[in-house]
Amino acid sequence: MPITELKPSRSRSSQGCVVLFFGLFTAFSLVSMAFLIQGVMVRQSKGSQIVAFSVVSAFIIIGTGGIYFTLRGRGKSPEALQATYSASGASLLPRVKIGRGQTLDHKLLPDSSAGGRVAALAIFALLWNGLIAVPIYQVVTNWSRGQPSYFLGLFMIPFLLVGILLVGLLVREILIATGVGRTDVEISAFPLRPGRSFEVVFSQHGNLSVNSLQVKLICEERATYRVGTDTRTSTEKVFEEALFSREAFEITRWSPLIEKIPARIPPDAMHSFKSKNNQVVWKIWMEGDIARWPDFERSFTLCVTQMAGEQ
Amino acid sequence: MNSDRLDILIENNRNIFSPGEIVRGHAHVRVDAPQEVVAAEASILWYTEGAGDQDSGLIFFQRLQADKGFDARSPIPFQAELPHMPWSYDGRLIKIRWAVRVRVFLQGGKETGGELKFILRPKEHLPASGPEGSRPTVVETEEYVEEEDTEAS
């Protein structure tokens, strides 16, 4: 393979700009502190003075810290900084929730619990609708008085739609959590190895009339990147294999669906990988189409790796 | 016009390794004025490329400084035992690369550098076709000057 030329490790001009920014920030904070000390705030309450001093002190710490950390890295290559300040030996494997199985050795726990999703959605829907309730109430009150607020009304429409959507999603998740019983997944080996076969035992509980149920082995890549102040994550499925599929059947409280199925990680598969911004994730994925009920999906992360010395 | 030449040579000209193997070699930098070399760094690392922000992991780092006895005419050695992961990977959103990276710092804030990529994969997981070529190619690198020095001159 040819040698690839490297870009300069650090530009002095960019470092200078950062130091200038933090320098101005610190200078402004020190001037503010000087005014405070001179008693500009003397007419304010003691509580206000304490808050003001705390805020300005925090700004001074941030500014001097920024100057210190920028100058500390001055003239150093990214590799030198990493060698000095980064912890080595951090795990590159994703965290997998696993317990002891009853039928097979290992029980996988779902990536997110139904109750957790309901709680998270309920809190978010409550906060969102609580925030928009006041302006919405104002719009409605104005309309009833014959003084419609057209601008405010139009402005609040998208926020109202999001609020309604959140309530709809919350209702859907409650129905799934209460109507679709728990899903248990157990595997015969942990961690898994590329090229090795293993067994999966899954059980689906509940009182369901199932249009279709599928269980798949999936590998996804996830990449996180920053665009301005936004952080975005892209996900792409790079491997999918159907392990189980059945249509038009019933699951009852006294007769859950229990199936034992073989599976195999492809021989040339990439191992599970997790770093700060990039992931390769293997998972067991279940999706169900339930008659007269919202569809549901359940995900169970696997760990695929190869230990040192293994062949 | 001055031009620097950077050679990075892995022992036995290998560019495919299995986890647990040792990657070792040395780099040579050829400059017209060796006394202008202030320091040189050699590192062995993995890094990600692709859609996500870059992550990296360092398994070997060495900095040699002229004021501590380093002579730019001497080879810059590197050696490390490769971990069992992460493997080299060519995915759709994510790629993982392994490389030997060498930077040479010259007087006046100038810098030159290059990296030689290699593959880390268990033998049984390499594609049947395999990567072409096992000999690293030596290329000339131009010296580049940081912005403020250019403006000053």
Short mmCIF file of C-alpha atoms in Angstrom, two decimals:
data_model
loop_
_atom_site.label_atom_id
_atom_site.label_comp_id
_atom_site.label_asym_id
_atom_site.label_seq_id
_atom_site.Cartn_x
_atom_site.Cartn_y
_atom_site.Cartn_z
CA MET A 1 0.00 0.00 0.00
CA PRO A 2 1.36 3.46 -0.76
CA ILE A 3 2.28 5.98 1.90
CA THR A 4 -0.40 8.61 2.40
CA GLU A 5 0.67 12.16 3.07
CA LEU A 6 -0.58 13.66 6.32
CA LYS A 7 -2.10 17.08 6.81
CA PRO A 8 -0.39 19.42 9.31
CA SER A 9 -1.34 18.34 12.80
CA ARG A 10 -2.26 21.76 14.16
CA SER A 11 -2.53 25.23 12.71
CA ARG A 12 -1.02 28.00 14.79
CA SER A 13 -3.58 30.47 13.48
CA SER A 14 -6.53 28.34 14.64
CA GLN A 15 -4.96 27.85 18.06
CA GLY A 16 -4.36 31.57 18.24
CA CYS A 17 -8.02 32.26 17.52
CA VAL A 18 -9.10 29.91 20.30
CA VAL A 19 -6.70 31.49 22.79
CA LEU A 20 -7.90 34.96 21.73
CA PHE A 21 -11.52 33.97 22.26
CA PHE A 22 -10.92 32.56 25.72
CA GLY A 23 -8.66 35.48 26.55
CA LEU A 24 -11.39 38.00 25.71
CA PHE A 25 -13.91 35.87 27.57
CA THR A 26 -11.72 35.85 30.68
CA ALA A 27 -10.95 39.56 30.41
CA PHE A 28 -14.65 40.39 30.19
CA SER A 29 -15.38 38.18 33.18
CA LEU A 30 -12.60 39.82 35.22
CA VAL A 31 -13.95 43.28 34.41
CA SER A 32 -17.40 42.13 35.52
CA MET A 33 -15.91 40.79 38.72
CA ALA A 34 -14.13 44.11 39.31
CA PHE A 35 -17.43 45.95 39.03
CA LEU A 36 -19.06 43.54 41.44
CA ILE A 37 -16.27 43.92 43.97
CA GLN A 38 -16.45 47.69 43.72
CA GLY A 39 -20.01 47.41 44.94
CA VAL A 40 -21.99 48.09 41.80
CA MET A 41 -24.42 45.45 42.97
CA VAL A 42 -24.54 46.83 46.52
CA ARG A 43 -28.14 47.87 46.09
CA GLN A 44 -29.14 44.33 45.22
CA SER A 45 -30.08 41.68 47.75
CA LYS A 46 -27.41 39.44 49.22
CA GLY A 47 -28.88 36.49 47.28
CA SER A 48 -28.50 38.35 43.98
CA GLN A 49 -24.90 39.23 44.86
CA ILE A 50 -24.10 35.59 45.60
CA VAL A 51 -25.63 34.48 42.31
CA ALA A 52 -23.79 37.19 40.39
CA PHE A 53 -20.44 36.34 41.99
CA SER A 54 -20.99 32.63 41.30
CA VAL A 55 -21.83 33.19 37.65
CA VAL A 56 -18.88 35.51 37.00
CA SER A 57 -16.52 33.17 38.89
CA ALA A 58 -17.69 30.29 36.72
CA PHE A 59 -17.01 32.36 33.58
CA ILE A 60 -13.50 33.17 34.82
CA ILE A 61 -12.84 29.47 35.46
CA ILE A 62 -14.14 28.55 31.99
CA GLY A 63 -12.04 31.24 30.32
CA THR A 64 -8.78 30.42 32.10
CA GLY A 65 -9.42 26.71 31.64
CA GLY A 66 -9.89 27.22 27.92
CA ILE A 67 -6.62 29.14 27.65
CA TYR A 68 -4.78 26.52 29.71
CA PHE A 69 -6.03 23.50 27.76
CA THR A 70 -5.43 25.16 24.40
CA LEU A 71 -1.86 26.15 25.29
CA ARG A 72 -1.22 22.74 26.84
CA GLY A 73 -1.83 21.16 23.48
CA ARG A 74 0.13 23.78 21.59
CA GLY A 75 2.63 22.37 19.18
CA LYS A 76 1.58 18.79 19.89
CA SER A 77 0.39 16.36 17.29
CA PRO A 78 -2.95 14.57 17.78
CA GLU A 79 -1.03 11.38 18.48
CA ALA A 80 1.09 13.09 21.18
CA LEU A 81 -2.03 14.47 22.85
CA GLN A 82 -3.72 11.12 22.70
CA ALA A 83 -0.68 9.38 24.15
CA THR A 84 -0.57 11.85 27.04
CA TYR A 85 -4.19 12.38 27.92
CA SER A 86 -6.33 9.52 26.67
CA ALA A 87 -7.03 6.47 28.79
CA SER A 88 -5.86 3.30 27.14
CA GLY A 89 -7.62 -0.02 27.27
CA ALA A 90 -11.13 1.36 26.93
CA SER A 91 -13.54 -1.37 25.83
CA LEU A 92 -14.50 -1.30 22.16
CA LEU A 93 -17.47 -3.62 22.66
CA PRO A 94 -21.03 -2.39 23.15
CA ARG A 95 -22.65 -2.91 26.51
CA VAL A 96 -24.91 -5.95 26.33
CA LYS A 97 -27.64 -6.64 28.85
CA ILE A 98 -27.40 -10.33 29.67
CA GLY A 99 -28.51 -12.65 32.44
CA ARG A 100 -28.74 -16.33 33.17
CA GLY A 101 -31.10 -18.30 30.97
CA GLN A 102 -33.49 -21.07 31.90
CA THR A 103 -33.44 -23.14 28.70
CA LEU A 104 -30.10 -21.99 27.29
CA ASP A 105 -27.11 -20.57 29.14
CA HIS A 106 -27.64 -16.86 28.50
CA LYS A 107 -30.70 -14.63 28.54
CA LEU A 108 -30.66 -11.43 26.54
CA LEU A 109 -32.48 -8.46 28.00
CA PRO A 110 -34.31 -6.11 25.62
CA ASP A 111 -32.48 -2.96 24.59
CA SER A 112 -35.31 -0.87 25.99
CA SER A 113 -38.13 -1.94 28.28
CA ALA A 114 -41.76 -1.28 27.38
CA GLY A 115 -42.27 0.47 30.70
CA GLY A 116 -39.22 2.64 30.13
CA ARG A 117 -40.45 3.75 26.72
CA VAL A 118 -43.89 4.58 28.10
CA ALA A 119 -42.38 6.57 30.97
CA ALA A 120 -40.02 8.49 28.69
CA LEU A 121 -42.77 9.33 26.21
CA ALA A 122 -45.17 10.28 29.00
CA ILE A 123 -42.67 12.71 30.52
CA PHE A 124 -41.83 14.25 27.16
CA ALA A 125 -45.49 14.53 26.11
CA LEU A 126 -46.35 16.09 29.47
CA LEU A 127 -43.56 18.65 29.26
CA TRP A 128 -44.29 19.53 25.63
CA ASN A 129 -48.04 19.84 26.03
CA GLY A 130 -47.58 21.67 29.31
CA LEU A 131 -45.39 24.23 27.61
CA ILE A 132 -47.74 24.86 24.71
CA ALA A 133 -50.90 24.79 26.87
CA VAL A 134 -50.59 28.42 27.90
CA PRO A 135 -50.33 29.97 24.40
CA ILE A 136 -52.97 27.55 23.09
CA TYR A 137 -55.29 28.60 25.92
CA GLN A 138 -54.61 32.23 25.03
CA VAL A 139 -55.52 31.59 21.39
CA VAL A 140 -58.75 29.81 22.36
CA THR A 141 -59.69 32.51 24.88
CA ASN A 142 -59.11 35.25 22.32
CA TRP A 143 -61.26 33.43 19.77
CA SER A 144 -64.09 33.04 22.26
CA ARG A 145 -63.98 36.76 23.01
CA GLY A 146 -64.25 37.60 19.36
CA GLN A 147 -60.64 38.88 19.24
CA PRO A 148 -58.88 36.15 17.28
CA SER A 149 -55.06 36.10 17.34
CA TYR A 150 -54.35 34.99 13.78
CA PHE A 151 -50.57 35.16 14.00
CA LEU A 152 -50.35 33.36 17.33
CA GLY A 153 -52.86 30.78 16.15
CA LEU A 154 -50.98 30.02 12.95
CA PHE A 155 -47.66 29.99 14.82
CA MET A 156 -48.95 27.42 17.33
CA ILE A 157 -50.33 24.98 14.74
CA PRO A 158 -47.10 22.98 14.22
CA PHE A 159 -46.49 22.83 17.98
CA LEU A 160 -50.05 21.60 18.52
CA LEU A 161 -49.60 18.93 15.84
CA VAL A 162 -46.42 17.70 17.56
CA GLY A 163 -48.28 17.59 20.87
CA ILE A 164 -51.08 15.53 19.34
CA LEU A 165 -48.52 13.22 17.72
CA LEU A 166 -46.80 12.70 21.07
CA VAL A 167 -50.08 11.79 22.72
CA GLY A 168 -50.82 9.36 19.88
CA LEU A 169 -47.39 7.74 20.26
CA LEU A 170 -47.89 7.50 24.00
CA VAL A 171 -51.24 5.76 23.55
CA ARG A 172 -49.62 3.39 21.05
CA GLU A 173 -46.80 2.51 23.44
CA ILE A 174 -49.26 1.95 26.30
CA LEU A 175 -51.28 -0.40 24.11
CA ILE A 176 -48.16 -2.31 23.14
CA ALA A 177 -46.90 -2.48 26.72
CA THR A 178 -50.22 -3.71 28.06
CA GLY A 179 -51.45 -5.73 25.12
CA VAL A 180 -48.27 -7.40 23.87
CA GLY A 181 -46.72 -9.63 26.51
CA ARG A 182 -43.05 -9.91 27.26
CA THR A 183 -40.53 -11.34 24.81
CA ASP A 184 -37.78 -13.58 26.16
CA VAL A 185 -34.67 -14.42 24.15
CA GLU A 186 -31.99 -16.87 25.24
CA ILE A 187 -28.83 -17.87 23.38
CA SER A 188 -26.49 -20.82 23.77
CA ALA A 189 -23.20 -18.91 23.63
CA PHE A 190 -21.89 -15.54 24.80
CA PRO A 191 -20.01 -13.80 23.37
CA LEU A 192 -20.59 -15.04 19.84
CA ARG A 193 -17.87 -15.70 17.30
CA PRO A 194 -17.79 -15.06 13.56
CA GLY A 195 -18.41 -18.32 11.71
CA ARG A 196 -19.76 -20.16 14.74
CA SER A 197 -23.29 -21.49 15.03
CA PHE A 198 -25.45 -20.98 18.08
CA GLU A 199 -29.01 -21.59 19.19
CA VAL A 200 -31.72 -19.10 19.98
CA VAL A 201 -34.76 -19.83 22.09
CA PHE A 202 -37.37 -17.11 22.08
CA SER A 203 -40.78 -16.94 23.67
CA GLN A 204 -43.55 -14.46 23.05
CA HIS A 205 -46.21 -14.09 25.73
CA GLY A 206 -49.55 -12.35 25.68
CA ASN A 207 -53.04 -12.74 24.32
CA LEU A 208 -52.52 -11.99 20.67
CA SER A 209 -53.97 -12.69 17.30
CA VAL A 210 -50.83 -12.56 15.19
CA ASN A 211 -50.93 -11.69 11.50
CA SER A 212 -47.17 -12.26 11.16
CA LEU A 213 -44.16 -12.61 13.41
CA GLN A 214 -40.55 -12.44 12.26
CA VAL A 215 -37.28 -12.93 14.09
CA LYS A 216 -34.12 -11.75 12.37
CA LEU A 217 -30.38 -11.60 12.90
CA ILE A 218 -29.28 -8.08 11.99
CA CYS A 219 -26.07 -6.11 11.83
CA GLU A 220 -26.23 -2.30 11.78
CA GLU A 221 -23.66 0.43 11.42
CA ARG A 222 -24.26 3.66 13.36
CA ALA A 223 -22.28 6.80 12.70
CA THR A 224 -22.62 9.98 14.76
CA TYR A 225 -21.49 13.31 13.37
CA ARG A 226 -21.82 16.99 14.15
CA VAL A 227 -23.25 19.57 11.78
CA GLY A 228 -22.79 22.96 13.38
CA THR A 229 -24.33 22.63 16.82
CA ASP A 230 -26.48 19.63 15.82
CA THR A 231 -25.49 16.05 16.51
CA ARG A 232 -26.92 13.52 14.07
CA THR A 233 -26.74 9.76 13.84
CA SER A 234 -27.04 7.73 10.65
CA THR A 235 -27.93 4.06 10.83
CA GLU A 236 -27.63 1.52 8.06
CA LYS A 237 -28.41 -2.18 8.07
CA VAL A 238 -25.50 -4.12 6.56
CA PHE A 239 -26.67 -7.66 7.24
CA GLU A 240 -30.07 -9.26 7.72
CA GLU A 241 -31.02 -12.91 7.95
CA ALA A 242 -34.49 -14.21 8.74
CA LEU A 243 -34.34 -16.77 11.53
CA PHE A 244 -38.07 -17.35 12.02
CA SER A 245 -41.28 -16.36 10.29
CA ARG A 246 -44.86 -17.42 10.89
CA GLU A 247 -48.21 -16.05 9.84
CA ALA A 248 -51.79 -16.16 11.07
CA PHE A 249 -51.64 -17.80 14.47
CA GLU A 250 -52.79 -17.24 18.03
CA ILE A 251 -50.83 -16.69 21.25
CA THR A 252 -52.73 -17.10 24.49
CA ARG A 253 -51.87 -16.47 28.11
CA TRP A 254 -51.70 -20.19 28.75
CA SER A 255 -49.92 -21.06 25.50
CA PRO A 256 -47.08 -18.66 24.68
CA LEU A 257 -45.12 -19.09 21.47
CA ILE A 258 -41.81 -20.83 22.25
CA GLU A 259 -39.38 -21.66 19.46
CA LYS A 260 -35.83 -22.95 19.29
CA ILE A 261 -33.99 -21.85 16.13
CA PRO A 262 -30.44 -22.22 14.84
CA ALA A 263 -28.39 -19.17 13.91
CA ARG A 264 -24.90 -18.44 12.70
CA ILE A 265 -22.76 -15.33 12.53
CA PRO A 266 -21.30 -15.20 9.00
CA PRO A 267 -17.65 -16.32 8.83
CA ASP A 268 -16.45 -13.04 7.36
CA ALA A 269 -18.51 -10.88 9.71
CA MET A 270 -17.09 -7.85 11.47
CA HIS A 271 -17.07 -8.09 15.25
CA SER A 272 -19.21 -5.83 17.43
CA PHE A 273 -17.59 -2.43 17.77
CA LYS A 274 -18.35 0.66 19.77
CA SER A 275 -16.34 3.86 19.91
CA LYS A 276 -17.45 7.36 20.75
CA ASN A 277 -18.94 8.14 17.33
CA ASN A 278 -19.09 4.85 15.46
CA GLN A 279 -20.71 1.48 16.13
CA VAL A 280 -21.15 -1.93 14.54
CA VAL A 281 -24.07 -3.56 16.32
CA TRP A 282 -25.34 -7.14 16.03
CA LYS A 283 -28.81 -7.85 17.33
CA ILE A 284 -31.75 -10.23 17.42
CA TRP A 285 -34.70 -8.31 16.05
CA MET A 286 -38.35 -9.29 16.43
CA GLU A 287 -41.25 -7.60 14.71
CA GLY A 288 -44.90 -8.52 15.05
CA ASP A 289 -48.00 -7.54 13.09
CA ILE A 290 -50.88 -7.97 15.53
CA ALA A 291 -54.53 -7.96 14.47
CA ARG A 292 -56.45 -4.90 15.73
CA TRP A 293 -53.41 -3.75 17.72
CA PRO A 294 -50.32 -1.62 16.99
CA ASP A 295 -47.35 -3.44 15.45
CA PHE A 296 -44.44 -3.97 17.82
CA GLU A 297 -40.66 -4.36 17.55
CA ARG A 298 -38.22 -5.72 20.10
CA SER A 299 -34.46 -5.57 19.86
CA PHE A 300 -31.79 -7.59 21.73
CA THR A 301 -28.14 -6.57 21.26
CA LEU A 302 -25.56 -9.34 20.85
CA CYS A 303 -21.81 -9.32 21.37
CA VAL A 304 -19.75 -10.74 18.50
CA THR A 305 -16.04 -10.84 19.13
CA GLN A 306 -12.96 -13.00 18.97
CA MET A 307 -10.75 -13.35 21.99
CA ALA A 308 -6.96 -13.18 21.84
CA GLY A 309 -5.39 -16.43 20.72
CA GLU A 310 -8.57 -17.85 19.26
CA GLN A 311 -8.62 -19.16 15.70
CA MET B 1 12.71 23.84 -4.38
CA ASN B 2 13.30 21.53 -1.42
CA SER B 3 11.52 18.19 -1.26
CA ASP B 4 11.54 15.71 1.58
CA ARG B 5 11.24 11.98 1.23
CA LEU B 6 9.67 9.75 3.83
CA ASP B 7 10.10 5.99 3.79
CA ILE B 8 8.04 3.81 6.10
CA LEU B 9 9.07 0.19 5.98
CA ILE B 10 7.38 -2.66 7.82
CA GLU B 11 9.54 -5.71 8.47
CA ASN B 12 9.35 -8.29 5.68
CA ASN B 13 7.24 -5.82 3.70
CA ARG B 14 4.11 -7.20 5.30
CA ASN B 15 0.84 -5.34 5.16
CA ILE B 16 -1.49 -8.02 6.52
CA PHE B 17 -1.43 -8.99 10.17
CA SER B 18 -3.43 -11.17 12.52
CA PRO B 19 -4.42 -10.13 16.04
CA GLY B 20 -1.58 -10.72 18.49
CA GLU B 21 1.18 -10.43 15.92
CA ILE B 22 3.98 -7.91 16.22
CA VAL B 23 4.20 -5.11 13.70
CA ARG B 24 7.66 -3.64 13.59
CA GLY B 25 9.75 -1.62 11.25
CA HIS B 26 11.33 1.75 10.84
CA ALA B 27 10.97 4.98 9.00
CA HIS B 28 13.57 7.10 7.28
CA VAL B 29 13.22 10.76 6.55
CA ARG B 30 15.52 12.27 3.99
CA VAL B 31 15.82 16.01 4.21
CA ASP B 32 18.29 18.27 2.50
CA ALA B 33 19.32 19.69 5.87
CA PRO B 34 19.09 17.07 8.64
CA GLN B 35 20.04 19.65 11.24
CA GLU B 36 16.68 21.34 10.59
CA VAL B 37 14.80 18.37 12.05
CA VAL B 38 13.61 19.25 15.55
CA ALA B 39 11.73 16.04 16.35
CA ALA B 40 10.14 12.97 14.85
CA GLU B 41 7.17 10.93 16.02
CA ALA B 42 6.17 7.40 15.14
CA SER B 43 2.83 5.93 16.10
CA ILE B 44 0.75 2.86 15.39
CA LEU B 45 -2.97 3.41 15.57
CA TRP B 46 -6.39 2.61 14.28
CA TYR B 47 -8.89 5.24 13.20
CA THR B 48 -12.34 5.41 11.70
CA GLU B 49 -13.38 6.99 8.43
CA GLY B 50 -16.76 7.50 6.88
CA ALA B 51 -19.96 9.21 7.87
CA GLY B 52 -19.25 9.51 11.59
CA ASP B 53 -16.80 11.80 13.36
CA GLN B 54 -13.39 10.23 13.59
CA ASP B 55 -12.43 7.99 16.50
CA SER B 56 -8.96 6.58 16.99
CA GLY B 57 -6.93 4.38 19.28
CA LEU B 58 -3.17 4.54 19.80
CA ILE B 59 -1.18 1.39 20.58
CA PHE B 60 2.33 2.76 20.08
CA PHE B 61 3.78 6.25 20.29
CA GLN B 62 7.34 7.46 20.34
CA ARG B 63 8.74 10.96 20.06
CA LEU B 64 12.42 11.48 19.29
CA GLN B 65 13.86 14.94 19.80
CA ALA B 66 17.01 16.41 18.33
CA ASP B 67 17.87 18.16 21.63
CA LYS B 68 17.83 14.73 23.27
CA GLY B 69 20.21 13.12 20.85
CA PHE B 70 18.00 12.16 17.88
CA ASP B 71 19.76 12.37 14.53
CA ALA B 72 17.48 12.79 11.51
CA ARG B 73 19.74 10.48 9.54
CA SER B 74 18.95 7.64 11.96
CA PRO B 75 15.99 5.32 11.43
CA ILE B 76 12.84 5.95 13.43
CA PRO B 77 11.81 2.58 14.87
CA PHE B 78 8.33 1.40 15.72
CA GLN B 79 7.07 -1.84 17.21
CA ALA B 80 3.89 -3.01 18.87
CA GLU B 81 1.88 -6.14 19.54
CA LEU B 82 -1.43 -5.80 17.76
CA PRO B 83 -4.56 -6.19 19.90
CA HIS B 84 -7.29 -8.65 19.01
CA MET B 85 -9.57 -5.80 17.95
CA PRO B 86 -10.68 -3.67 16.19
CA TRP B 87 -10.23 -5.38 12.85
CA SER B 88 -9.74 -3.46 9.65
CA TYR B 89 -13.21 -2.91 8.23
CA ASP B 90 -14.70 -1.54 5.04
CA GLY B 91 -18.36 -0.93 5.80
CA ARG B 92 -20.97 1.32 4.27
CA LEU B 93 -21.04 4.11 6.88
CA ILE B 94 -17.93 3.15 8.83
CA LYS B 95 -14.42 2.15 7.83
CA ILE B 96 -11.70 1.18 10.28
CA ARG B 97 -8.09 1.63 9.22
CA TRP B 98 -4.82 0.61 10.84
CA ALA B 99 -1.68 2.56 10.04
CA VAL B 100 1.88 3.39 10.98
CA ARG B 101 2.07 7.15 11.11
CA VAL B 102 5.25 9.22 11.09
CA ARG B 103 5.53 12.99 11.60
CA VAL B 104 8.71 14.99 11.25
CA PHE B 105 8.91 18.46 12.76
CA LEU B 106 11.30 20.97 11.25
CA GLN B 107 12.58 24.31 12.41
CA GLY B 108 10.26 27.26 11.87
CA GLY B 109 7.15 25.28 12.74
CA LYS B 110 7.21 23.28 9.52
CA GLU B 111 5.99 19.71 9.51
CA THR B 112 5.95 16.77 7.17
CA GLY B 113 4.50 13.34 7.57
CA GLY B 114 3.00 10.25 6.09
CA GLU B 115 1.25 7.05 7.04
CA LEU B 116 1.44 3.49 5.79
CA LYS B 117 -1.78 1.55 6.15
CA PHE B 118 -1.92 -2.14 6.90
CA ILE B 119 -4.68 -4.66 7.48
CA LEU B 120 -5.48 -6.32 10.78
CA ARG B 121 -7.75 -9.36 10.43
CA PRO B 122 -7.69 -12.99 11.55
CA LYS B 123 -6.30 -15.08 8.70
CA GLU B 124 -9.52 -17.04 8.25
CA HIS B 125 -11.53 -13.83 7.90
CA LEU B 126 -9.59 -12.34 5.02
CA PRO B 127 -11.44 -12.28 1.68
CA ALA B 128 -10.28 -14.92 -0.75
CA SER B 129 -8.97 -12.36 -3.26
CA GLY B 130 -6.89 -10.55 -0.65
CA PRO B 131 -5.38 -7.10 -0.99
CA GLU B 132 -3.03 -6.56 -3.87
CA GLY B 133 0.62 -5.81 -3.35
CA SER B 134 2.64 -6.41 -0.24
CA ARG B 135 5.46 -3.95 -0.82
CA PRO B 136 5.01 -0.42 0.46
CA THR B 137 5.56 2.20 -2.18
CA VAL B 138 7.86 5.09 -1.38
CA VAL B 139 6.60 8.45 -2.50
CA GLU B 140 8.03 11.89 -2.22
CA THR B 141 6.21 14.30 0.06
CA GLU B 142 6.33 18.04 -0.42
CA GLU B 143 7.13 20.14 2.59
CA TYR B 144 4.20 22.30 3.57
CA VAL B 145 4.36 25.55 5.47
CA GLU B 146 1.76 26.70 7.99
CA GLU B 147 -0.39 29.67 7.02
CA GLU B 148 1.20 32.36 9.16
CA ASP B 149 4.71 31.50 7.98
CA THR B 150 3.58 31.79 4.39
CA GLU B 151 1.99 35.17 5.05
CA ALA B 152 5.10 36.36 6.89
CA SER B 153 7.30 35.48 3.93
#
